[in-house]
Coordinates of C-alpha atoms and ligand atoms in Angstrom, one line a residue:
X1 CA 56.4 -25.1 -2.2
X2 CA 59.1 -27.5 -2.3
X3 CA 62.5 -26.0 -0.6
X4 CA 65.2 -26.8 -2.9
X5 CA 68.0 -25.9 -1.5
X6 CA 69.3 -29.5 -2.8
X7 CA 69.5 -28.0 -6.1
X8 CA 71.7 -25.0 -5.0
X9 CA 73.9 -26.9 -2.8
X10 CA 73.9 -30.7 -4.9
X11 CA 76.9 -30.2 -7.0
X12 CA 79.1 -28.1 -4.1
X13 CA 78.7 -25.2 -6.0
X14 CA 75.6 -23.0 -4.6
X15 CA 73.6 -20.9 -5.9
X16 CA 73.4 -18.6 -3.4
X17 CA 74.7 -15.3 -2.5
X18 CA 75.2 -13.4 0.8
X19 CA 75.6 -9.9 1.7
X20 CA 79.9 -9.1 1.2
X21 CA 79.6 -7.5 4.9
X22 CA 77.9 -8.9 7.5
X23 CA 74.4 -7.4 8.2
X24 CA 74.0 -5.5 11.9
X25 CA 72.8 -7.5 14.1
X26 CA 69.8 -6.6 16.1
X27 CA 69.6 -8.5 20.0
X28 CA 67.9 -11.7 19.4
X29 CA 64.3 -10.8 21.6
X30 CA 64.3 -14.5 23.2
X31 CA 60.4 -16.3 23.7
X32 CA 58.7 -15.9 27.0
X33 CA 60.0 -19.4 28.6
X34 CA 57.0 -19.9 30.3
X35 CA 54.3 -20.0 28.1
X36 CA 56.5 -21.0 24.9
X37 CA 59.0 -23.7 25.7
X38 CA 60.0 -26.2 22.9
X39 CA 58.1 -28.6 24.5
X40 CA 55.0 -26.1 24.9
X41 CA 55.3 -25.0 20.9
X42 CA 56.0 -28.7 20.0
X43 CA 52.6 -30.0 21.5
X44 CA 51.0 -26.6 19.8
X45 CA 52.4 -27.4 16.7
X46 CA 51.0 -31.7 16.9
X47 CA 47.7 -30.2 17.5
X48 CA 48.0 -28.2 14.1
X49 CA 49.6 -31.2 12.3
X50 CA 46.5 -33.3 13.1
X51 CA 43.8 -30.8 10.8
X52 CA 44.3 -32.6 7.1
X53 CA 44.4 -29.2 5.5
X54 CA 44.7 -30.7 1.9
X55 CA 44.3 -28.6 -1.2
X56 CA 43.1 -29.9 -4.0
X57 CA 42.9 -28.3 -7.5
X58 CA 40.1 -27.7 -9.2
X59 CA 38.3 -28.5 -5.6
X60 CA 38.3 -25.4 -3.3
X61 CA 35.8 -27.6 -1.2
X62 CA 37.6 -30.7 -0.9
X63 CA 39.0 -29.9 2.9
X64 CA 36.3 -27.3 3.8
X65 CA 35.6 -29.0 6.9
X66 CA 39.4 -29.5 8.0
X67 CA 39.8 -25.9 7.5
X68 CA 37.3 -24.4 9.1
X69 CA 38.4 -26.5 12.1
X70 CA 41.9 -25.5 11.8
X71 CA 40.8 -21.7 11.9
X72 CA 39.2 -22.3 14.9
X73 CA 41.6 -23.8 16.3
X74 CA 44.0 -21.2 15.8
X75 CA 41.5 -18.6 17.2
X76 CA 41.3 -20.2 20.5
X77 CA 45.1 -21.2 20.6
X78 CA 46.5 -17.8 20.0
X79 CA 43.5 -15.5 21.5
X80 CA 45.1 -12.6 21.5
X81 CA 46.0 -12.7 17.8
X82 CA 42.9 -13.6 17.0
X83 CA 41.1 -10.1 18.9
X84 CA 43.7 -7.8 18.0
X85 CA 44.3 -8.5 14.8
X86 CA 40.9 -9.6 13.8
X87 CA 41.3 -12.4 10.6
X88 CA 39.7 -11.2 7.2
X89 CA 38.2 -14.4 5.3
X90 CA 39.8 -14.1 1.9
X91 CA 38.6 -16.3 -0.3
X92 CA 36.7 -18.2 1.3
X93 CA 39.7 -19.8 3.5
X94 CA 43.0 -17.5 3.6
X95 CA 43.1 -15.3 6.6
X96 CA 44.5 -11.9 6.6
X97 CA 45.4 -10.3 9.8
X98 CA 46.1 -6.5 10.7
X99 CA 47.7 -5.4 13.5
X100 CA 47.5 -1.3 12.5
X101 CA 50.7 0.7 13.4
X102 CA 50.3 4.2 15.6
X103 CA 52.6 5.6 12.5
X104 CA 50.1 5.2 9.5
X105 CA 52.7 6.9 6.9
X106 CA 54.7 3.7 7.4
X107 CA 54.3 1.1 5.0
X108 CA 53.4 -2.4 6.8
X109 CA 55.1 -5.7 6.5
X110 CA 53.5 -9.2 5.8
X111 CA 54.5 -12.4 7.0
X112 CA 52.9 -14.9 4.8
X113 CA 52.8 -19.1 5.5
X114 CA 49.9 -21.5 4.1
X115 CA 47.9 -23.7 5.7
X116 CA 47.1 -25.9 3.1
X117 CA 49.7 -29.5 2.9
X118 CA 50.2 -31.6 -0.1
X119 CA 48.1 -34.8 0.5
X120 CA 50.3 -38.3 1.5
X121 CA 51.2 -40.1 -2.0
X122 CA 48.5 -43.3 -2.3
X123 CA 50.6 -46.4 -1.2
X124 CA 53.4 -44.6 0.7
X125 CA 51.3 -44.8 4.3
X126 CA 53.3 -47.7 5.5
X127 CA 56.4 -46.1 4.8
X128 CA 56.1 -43.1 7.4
X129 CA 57.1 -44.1 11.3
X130 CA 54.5 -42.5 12.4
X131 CA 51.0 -41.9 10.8
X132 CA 51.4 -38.6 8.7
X133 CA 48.6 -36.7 10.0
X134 CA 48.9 -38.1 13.7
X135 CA 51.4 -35.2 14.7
X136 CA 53.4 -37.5 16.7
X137 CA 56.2 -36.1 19.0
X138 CA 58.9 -38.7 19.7
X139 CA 63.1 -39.0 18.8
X140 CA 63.4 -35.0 19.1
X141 CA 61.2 -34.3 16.6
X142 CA 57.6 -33.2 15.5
X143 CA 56.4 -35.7 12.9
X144 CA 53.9 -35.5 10.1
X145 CA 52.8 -33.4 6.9
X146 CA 53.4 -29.7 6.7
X147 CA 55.4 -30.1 10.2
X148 CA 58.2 -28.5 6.9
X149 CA 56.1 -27.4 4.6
X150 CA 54.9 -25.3 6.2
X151 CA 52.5 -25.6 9.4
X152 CA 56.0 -25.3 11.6
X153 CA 56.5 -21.8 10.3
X154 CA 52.8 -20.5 10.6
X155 CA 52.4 -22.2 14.3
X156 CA 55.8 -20.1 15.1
X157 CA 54.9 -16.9 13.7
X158 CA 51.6 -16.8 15.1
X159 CA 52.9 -17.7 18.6
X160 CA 55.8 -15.0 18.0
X161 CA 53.0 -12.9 17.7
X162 CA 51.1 -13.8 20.6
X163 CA 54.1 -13.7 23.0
X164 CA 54.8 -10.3 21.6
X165 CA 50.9 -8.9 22.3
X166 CA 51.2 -10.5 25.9
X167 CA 53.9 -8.1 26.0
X168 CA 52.0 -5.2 24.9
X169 CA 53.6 -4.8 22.1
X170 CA 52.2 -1.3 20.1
X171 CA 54.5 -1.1 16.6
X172 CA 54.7 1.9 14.8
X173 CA 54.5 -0.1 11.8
X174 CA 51.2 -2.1 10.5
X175 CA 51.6 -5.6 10.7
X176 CA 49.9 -8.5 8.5
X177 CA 49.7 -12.0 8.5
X178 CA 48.3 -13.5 5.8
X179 CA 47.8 -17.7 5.7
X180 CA 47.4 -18.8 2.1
X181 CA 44.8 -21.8 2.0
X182 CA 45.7 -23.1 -1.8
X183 CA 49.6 -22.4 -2.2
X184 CA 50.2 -26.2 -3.4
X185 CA 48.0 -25.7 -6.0
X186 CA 48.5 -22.5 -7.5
X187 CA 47.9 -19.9 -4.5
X188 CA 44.8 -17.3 -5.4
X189 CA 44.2 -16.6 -1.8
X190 CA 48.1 -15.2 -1.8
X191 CA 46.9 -12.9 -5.1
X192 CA 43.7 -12.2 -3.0
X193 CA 45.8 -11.2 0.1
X194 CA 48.0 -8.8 -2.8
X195 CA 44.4 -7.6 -3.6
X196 CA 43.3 -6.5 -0.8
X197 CA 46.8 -4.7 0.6
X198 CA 47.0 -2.9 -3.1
X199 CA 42.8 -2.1 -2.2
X200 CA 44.0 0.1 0.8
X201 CA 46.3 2.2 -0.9
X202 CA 49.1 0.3 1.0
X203 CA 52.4 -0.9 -0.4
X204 CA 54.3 -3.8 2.1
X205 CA 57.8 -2.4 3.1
X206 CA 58.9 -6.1 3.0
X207 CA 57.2 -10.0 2.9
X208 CA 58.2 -12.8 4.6
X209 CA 57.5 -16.1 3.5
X210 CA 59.2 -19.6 3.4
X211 CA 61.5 -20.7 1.2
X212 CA 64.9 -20.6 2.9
X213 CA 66.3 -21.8 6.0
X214 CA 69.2 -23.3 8.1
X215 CA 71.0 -25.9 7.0
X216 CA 73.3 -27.8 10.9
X217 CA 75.7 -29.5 7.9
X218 CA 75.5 -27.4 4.5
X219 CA 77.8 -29.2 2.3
X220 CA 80.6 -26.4 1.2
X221 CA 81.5 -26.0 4.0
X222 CA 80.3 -28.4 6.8
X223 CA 79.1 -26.0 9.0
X224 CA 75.5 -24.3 10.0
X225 CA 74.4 -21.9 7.3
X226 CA 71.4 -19.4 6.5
X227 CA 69.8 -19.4 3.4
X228 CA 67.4 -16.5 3.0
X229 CA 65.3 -16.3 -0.7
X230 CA 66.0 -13.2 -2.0
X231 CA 64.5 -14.2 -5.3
X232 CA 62.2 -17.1 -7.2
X233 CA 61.6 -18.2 -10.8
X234 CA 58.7 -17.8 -12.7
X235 CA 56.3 -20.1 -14.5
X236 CA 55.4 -20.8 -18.0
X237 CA 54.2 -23.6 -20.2
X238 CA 53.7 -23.4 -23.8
X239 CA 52.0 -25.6 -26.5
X240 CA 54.2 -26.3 -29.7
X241 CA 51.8 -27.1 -32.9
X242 CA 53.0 -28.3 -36.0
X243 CA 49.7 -28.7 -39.1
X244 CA 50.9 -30.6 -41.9
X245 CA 48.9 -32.5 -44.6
X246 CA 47.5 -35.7 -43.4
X247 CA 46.5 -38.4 -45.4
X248 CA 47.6 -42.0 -45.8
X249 CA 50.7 -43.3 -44.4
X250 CA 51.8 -44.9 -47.7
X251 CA 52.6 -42.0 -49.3
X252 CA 53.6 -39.2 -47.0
X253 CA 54.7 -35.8 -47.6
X254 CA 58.3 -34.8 -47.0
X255 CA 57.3 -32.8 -43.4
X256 CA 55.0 -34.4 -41.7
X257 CA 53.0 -32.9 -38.2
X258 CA 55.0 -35.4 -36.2
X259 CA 58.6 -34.9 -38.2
X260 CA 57.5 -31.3 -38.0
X261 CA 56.9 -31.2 -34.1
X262 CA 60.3 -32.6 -33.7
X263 CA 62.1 -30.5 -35.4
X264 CA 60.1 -27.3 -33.2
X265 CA 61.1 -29.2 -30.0
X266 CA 64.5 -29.3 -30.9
X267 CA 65.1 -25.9 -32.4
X268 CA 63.9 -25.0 -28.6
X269 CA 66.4 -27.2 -26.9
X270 CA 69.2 -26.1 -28.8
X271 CA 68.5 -22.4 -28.3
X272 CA 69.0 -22.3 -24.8
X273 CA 68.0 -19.3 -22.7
X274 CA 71.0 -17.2 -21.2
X275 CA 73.2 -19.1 -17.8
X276 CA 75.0 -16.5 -16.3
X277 CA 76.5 -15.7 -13.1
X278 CA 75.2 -12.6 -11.9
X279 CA 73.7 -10.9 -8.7
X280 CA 73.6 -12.0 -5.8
X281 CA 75.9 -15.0 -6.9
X282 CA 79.4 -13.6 -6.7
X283 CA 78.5 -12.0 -3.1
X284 CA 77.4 -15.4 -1.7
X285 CA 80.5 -16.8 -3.5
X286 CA 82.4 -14.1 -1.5
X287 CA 80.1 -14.9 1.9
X288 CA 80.9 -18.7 1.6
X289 CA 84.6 -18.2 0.9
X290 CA 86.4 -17.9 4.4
X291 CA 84.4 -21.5 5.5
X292 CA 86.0 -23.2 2.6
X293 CA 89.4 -24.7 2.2
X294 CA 92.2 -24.4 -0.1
X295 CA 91.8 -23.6 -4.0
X296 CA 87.9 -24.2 -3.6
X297 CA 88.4 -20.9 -1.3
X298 CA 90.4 -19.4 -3.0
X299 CA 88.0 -19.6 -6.0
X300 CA 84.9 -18.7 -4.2
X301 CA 86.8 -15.4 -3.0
X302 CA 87.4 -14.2 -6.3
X303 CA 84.1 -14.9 -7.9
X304 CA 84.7 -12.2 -10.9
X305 CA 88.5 -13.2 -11.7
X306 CA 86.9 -16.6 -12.1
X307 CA 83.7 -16.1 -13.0
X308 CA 84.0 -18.8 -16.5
X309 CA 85.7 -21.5 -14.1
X310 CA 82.3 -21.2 -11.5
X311 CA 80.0 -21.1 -14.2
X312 CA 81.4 -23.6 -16.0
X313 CA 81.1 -25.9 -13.0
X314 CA 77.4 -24.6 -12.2
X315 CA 76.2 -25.7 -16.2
X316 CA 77.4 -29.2 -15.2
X317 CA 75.0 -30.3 -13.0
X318 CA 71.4 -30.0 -13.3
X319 CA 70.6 -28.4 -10.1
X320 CA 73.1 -25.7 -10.2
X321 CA 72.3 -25.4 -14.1
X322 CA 68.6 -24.3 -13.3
X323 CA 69.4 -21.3 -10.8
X324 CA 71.6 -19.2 -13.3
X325 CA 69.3 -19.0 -16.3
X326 CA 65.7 -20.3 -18.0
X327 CA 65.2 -24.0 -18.0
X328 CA 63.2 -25.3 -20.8
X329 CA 61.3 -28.8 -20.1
X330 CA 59.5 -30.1 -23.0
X331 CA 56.6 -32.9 -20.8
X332 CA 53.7 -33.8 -22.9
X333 CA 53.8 -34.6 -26.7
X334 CA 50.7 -36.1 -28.7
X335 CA 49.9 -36.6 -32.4
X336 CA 48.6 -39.1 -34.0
X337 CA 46.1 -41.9 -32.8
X338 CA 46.6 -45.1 -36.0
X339 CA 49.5 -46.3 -37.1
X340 CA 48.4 -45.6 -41.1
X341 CA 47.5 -42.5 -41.0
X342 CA 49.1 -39.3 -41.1
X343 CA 47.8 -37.1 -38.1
X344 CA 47.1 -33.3 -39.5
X345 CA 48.2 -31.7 -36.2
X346 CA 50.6 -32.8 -33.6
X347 CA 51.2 -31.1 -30.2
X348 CA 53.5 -30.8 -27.2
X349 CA 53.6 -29.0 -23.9
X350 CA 57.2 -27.1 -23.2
X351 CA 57.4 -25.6 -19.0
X352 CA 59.9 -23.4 -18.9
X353 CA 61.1 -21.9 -15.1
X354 CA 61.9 -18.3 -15.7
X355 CA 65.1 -17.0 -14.2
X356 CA 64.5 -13.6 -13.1
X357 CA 66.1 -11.9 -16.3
X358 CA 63.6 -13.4 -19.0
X359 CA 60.1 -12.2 -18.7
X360 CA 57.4 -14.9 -19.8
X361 CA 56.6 -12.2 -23.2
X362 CA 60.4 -12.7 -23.6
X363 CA 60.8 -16.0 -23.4
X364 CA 57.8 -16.7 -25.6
X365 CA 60.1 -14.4 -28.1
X366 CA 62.9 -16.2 -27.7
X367 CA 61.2 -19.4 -28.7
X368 CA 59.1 -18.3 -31.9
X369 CA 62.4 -16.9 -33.0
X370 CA 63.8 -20.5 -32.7
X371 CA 61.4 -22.4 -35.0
X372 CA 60.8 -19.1 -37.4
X373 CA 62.0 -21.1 -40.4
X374 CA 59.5 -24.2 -39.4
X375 CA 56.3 -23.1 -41.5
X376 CA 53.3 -24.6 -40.1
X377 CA 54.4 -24.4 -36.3
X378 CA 53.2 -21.8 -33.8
X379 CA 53.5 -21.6 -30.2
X380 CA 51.1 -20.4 -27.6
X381 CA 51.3 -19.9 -23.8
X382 CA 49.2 -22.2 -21.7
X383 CA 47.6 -22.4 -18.0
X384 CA 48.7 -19.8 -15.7
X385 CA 51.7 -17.6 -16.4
X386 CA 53.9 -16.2 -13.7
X387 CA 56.8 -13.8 -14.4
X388 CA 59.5 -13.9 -11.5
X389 CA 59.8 -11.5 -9.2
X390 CA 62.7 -8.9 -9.0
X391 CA 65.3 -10.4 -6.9
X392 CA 65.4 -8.6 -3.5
X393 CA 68.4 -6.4 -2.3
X394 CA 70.9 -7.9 -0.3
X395 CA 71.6 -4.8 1.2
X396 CA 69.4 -1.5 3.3
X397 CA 67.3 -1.7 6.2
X398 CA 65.1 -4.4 5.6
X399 CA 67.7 -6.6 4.3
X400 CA 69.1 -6.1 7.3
X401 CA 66.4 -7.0 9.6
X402 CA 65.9 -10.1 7.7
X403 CA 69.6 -11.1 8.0
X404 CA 70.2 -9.8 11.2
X405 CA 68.1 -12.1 12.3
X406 CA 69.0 -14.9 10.7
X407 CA 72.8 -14.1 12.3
X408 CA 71.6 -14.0 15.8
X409 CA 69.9 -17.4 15.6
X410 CA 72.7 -18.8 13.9
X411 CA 76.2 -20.0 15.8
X412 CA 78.9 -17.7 16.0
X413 CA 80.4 -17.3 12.8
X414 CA 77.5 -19.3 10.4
X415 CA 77.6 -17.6 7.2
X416 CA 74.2 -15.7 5.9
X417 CA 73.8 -15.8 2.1
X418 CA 70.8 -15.4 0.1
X419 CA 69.7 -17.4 -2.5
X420 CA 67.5 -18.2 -5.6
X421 CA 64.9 -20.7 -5.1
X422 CA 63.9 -22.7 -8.7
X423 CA 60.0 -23.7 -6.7
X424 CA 57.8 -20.7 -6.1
X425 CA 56.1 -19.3 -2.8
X426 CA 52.9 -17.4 -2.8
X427 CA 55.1 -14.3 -1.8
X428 CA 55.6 -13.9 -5.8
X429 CA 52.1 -12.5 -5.7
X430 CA 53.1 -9.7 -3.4
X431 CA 55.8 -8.8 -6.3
X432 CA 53.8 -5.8 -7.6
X433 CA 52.8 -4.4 -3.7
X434 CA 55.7 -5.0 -2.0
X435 CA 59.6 -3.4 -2.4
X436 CA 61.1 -6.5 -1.0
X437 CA 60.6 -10.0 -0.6
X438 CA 62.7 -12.4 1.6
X439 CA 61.5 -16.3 2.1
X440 CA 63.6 -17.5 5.3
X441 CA 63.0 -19.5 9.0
X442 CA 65.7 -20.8 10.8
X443 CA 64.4 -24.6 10.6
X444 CA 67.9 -26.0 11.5
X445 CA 67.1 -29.1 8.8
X446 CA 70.1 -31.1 7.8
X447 CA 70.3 -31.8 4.2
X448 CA 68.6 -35.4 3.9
X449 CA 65.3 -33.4 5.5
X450 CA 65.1 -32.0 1.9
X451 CA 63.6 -35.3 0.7
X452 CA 61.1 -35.3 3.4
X453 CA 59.3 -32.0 1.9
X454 CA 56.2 -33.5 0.0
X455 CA 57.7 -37.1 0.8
X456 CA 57.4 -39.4 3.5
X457 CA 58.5 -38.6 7.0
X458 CA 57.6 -35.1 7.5
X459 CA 59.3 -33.9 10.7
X460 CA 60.6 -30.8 12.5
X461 CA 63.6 -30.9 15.3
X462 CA 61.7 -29.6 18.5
X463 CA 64.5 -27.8 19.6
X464 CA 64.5 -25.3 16.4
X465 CA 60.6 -24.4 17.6
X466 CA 61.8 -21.6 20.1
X467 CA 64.4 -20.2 18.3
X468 CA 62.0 -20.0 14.9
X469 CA 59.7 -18.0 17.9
X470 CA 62.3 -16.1 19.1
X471 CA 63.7 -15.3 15.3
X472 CA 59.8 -14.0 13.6
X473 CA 59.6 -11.6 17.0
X474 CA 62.8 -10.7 16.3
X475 CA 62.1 -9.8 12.9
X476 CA 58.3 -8.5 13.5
X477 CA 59.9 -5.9 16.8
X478 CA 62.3 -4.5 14.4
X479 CA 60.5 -3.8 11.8
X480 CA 57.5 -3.1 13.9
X481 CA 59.5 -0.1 15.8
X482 CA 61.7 1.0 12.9
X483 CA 60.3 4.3 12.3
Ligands
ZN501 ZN1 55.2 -24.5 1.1

């Protein structure tokens, strides 16, 4: 997926929230030094870079080769991993690791990442520094595709995991890792991995997957911050068709398809789907307060008293716009193929991003209701369908686990807030197996990294590696030993 945290932080006004008191915070449980310096798990993570793991859709074969290496490759980089918790083959390239818990009436966690990358756009090669697949280390940095999105993540977590194992560690708790191999183009190894939890009778306590992260210079407020994902929004497209009589051009109807069409679009557009400010906005509001100045502060403390002032200033910008309701996009239109004759059908596509409180069935409600009056149009869903999930609590144990975390490997002070992504992870197919899902790694990007996600110039700071380590053992020994 594509992190957007441009789009909650763009206008200055974010769409995130954060937990109104600070979570407890667990003691950060640092890397073993030895084995997992930054310049250890920098050197790991070039090696992973250098496997073109490329999905393509429609082509589940295209990068066979690449990943099958890549799997071995991570069974002889992280050995213990790879005995202990013994990788399923899901799919035919997704992996799906157990480590089983000594407490079996504990439900397990999942920390999900993919493996797959979005391929290098044709013609932008001689615009990275260094070669996109080379996994060049130079300047501080990691460089190449998915160092972001999201090999850096699954190289960390795995090597949190093997540090912890040296260690012995024995949770209470069941542990999975599941690697997606198709989440760029659509994810059914991540409804697989769902599958096959839901196929043991289990139920994930919480999922962690990407999707937030930390920002050195977050724009509000020029300081470090923590984004965490407590929610996503869902998928839909729908064809519009309008039938009207065809015929020749020189003596047309009064409605034609095309005139027809038009009309359906924009009875859409100018029924727009509910923007509101609502949870976990005013908390993050709250959160973000004390590292603003002045009336801006002053605002963002009293998120309810000025609740029509913030959303005013959210509905003016694009970004901020699509986190606090629906977003309707119409993309395709066709009808008609010679200029003199009337076409008897004419069509166009409409993707919508759900916000959390419009279900897809909803949504398609809401738009038939629209263009009820237009006789001769109809509206169907297309291609896949994907409800958001429930936006996760910003409050309880797992919450706090999450965010406690995220405190510990932040400076003294950095706010936490959570926030809602407008891309989706493969964690939304966990959404029916799982009673929370957070999306966070403490990648200490500065905004203009944004860009690089699915652009040119992929890279990762080296000196985040050890503290993204030290952060997923953090997270995995707490929730591992919380009985
Ligand atoms: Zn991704």
């Amino acid at each position: 997926m594509k992190l957007n945290i441009a789009a909650i932080a763009g206008a200055g006004l974010l769409l995130l929230s954060a937990c109104a008191q600070p979570p407890a915070t667990p003691d950060a449980i640092e890397p073993n030094p030895s084995t997992r310096s930054a310049e250890a798990l920098a050197l790991s993570l070039s090696e992973a870079i250098r496997f073109e793991t490329i999905s393509e859709m429609g082509n589940p074969d295209a990068s066979r080769a690449e990943f099958d290496a890549f799997r071995d490759w991570l069974a002889a980089s992280f050995p213990l991993v790879h005995a202990r918790m013994a990788p399923e083959d899901i799919l035919h390239g997704s992996l799906w690791y157990t480590l089983e818990g000594t407490n079996p009436a504990l439900d397990p966690i999942v920390i999900l990442a993919h493996q797959d990358v979005v391929p290098v756009e044709p013609g932008t090669e001689d615009q990275w520094v260094y070669p996109p697949f080379s996994g060049t280390i130079a300047d501080g940095y990691v460089w190449g595709r998915g160092t972001l999105d999201m090999k850096g993540f699954l190289v960390m977590a795995v090597a949190a995991m093997e540090t912890l194992l040296e260690e012995g560690f024995t949770p209470e708790r069941t542990i999975h890792i599941g690697f997606g191999h198709d989440e760029e183009v659509g994810g059914t190894g991540a409804v697989a991995m769902a599958e096959r939890l839901e196929a043991q009778g289990r139920r994930a306590w919480f999922v962690l997957d990407e999707g937030g992260t930390s920002i050195e210079t977050f724009p509000m407020t020029g300081g470090p911050v923590g984004l965490i994902g407590v929610g996503e929004k869902g998928f839909l497209s729908v064809e519009i068709t309008a039938r009207a009589r065809g015929g020749h051009s020189s003596s047309p109807p009064p409605e034609t398809a095309i005139g027809l069409l038009s009309r359906a679009i924009n009875a859409i557009v100018d029924n727009p789907f509910e923007h509101r400010i609502d949870h976990p906005v005013p908390d993050m509001m709250r959160a973000l307060a004390p590292e603003m100045d002045g009336m801006a502060g002053f605002v963002m403390a009293r998120p309810v008293l000025f609740g029509s002032v913030l959303r005013g200033q959210m509905m003016e910008d694009d970004a901020t716009r699509a986190t606090i309701g629906t977003t309707i996009a119409p993309t395709i239109i066709t009808g008609g193929t010679v200029a003199n004759v009337l076409p008897q059908e004419a069509r166009a596509i409409i993707n919508l991003r759900l916000h959390p409180r419009d279900s897809a069935e909803s949504a398609l409600a809401h738009m038939r209701g629209a263009v009820s009056h237009l006789d001769g149009v109809t509206i169907e869903p297309v291609g896949r369908i994907s409800d958001a999930p429930p936006i996760s609590a910003t409050s309880g144990r797992a919450w706090e686990i999450i965010a406690g975390a995220a405190v510990s490997h932040l400076p003294d002070g950095a706010p936490v807030v959570p926030n809602l992504l407008t891309a989706a992870t493969d964690s939304r197919a966990f959404k029916d197996v799982a009673d929370h899902i957070y999306r966070y790694a403490p990648m200490r990007m500065e905004m203009d990294d944004l860009s690089r996600i699915h652009g040119d110039n992929e890279r990762i700071r080296i000196d985040a590696l050890p503290g993204m380590v030290s952060y997923f053992r953090t997270v995995i020994h707490e929730a591992g030993m919380e009985g």
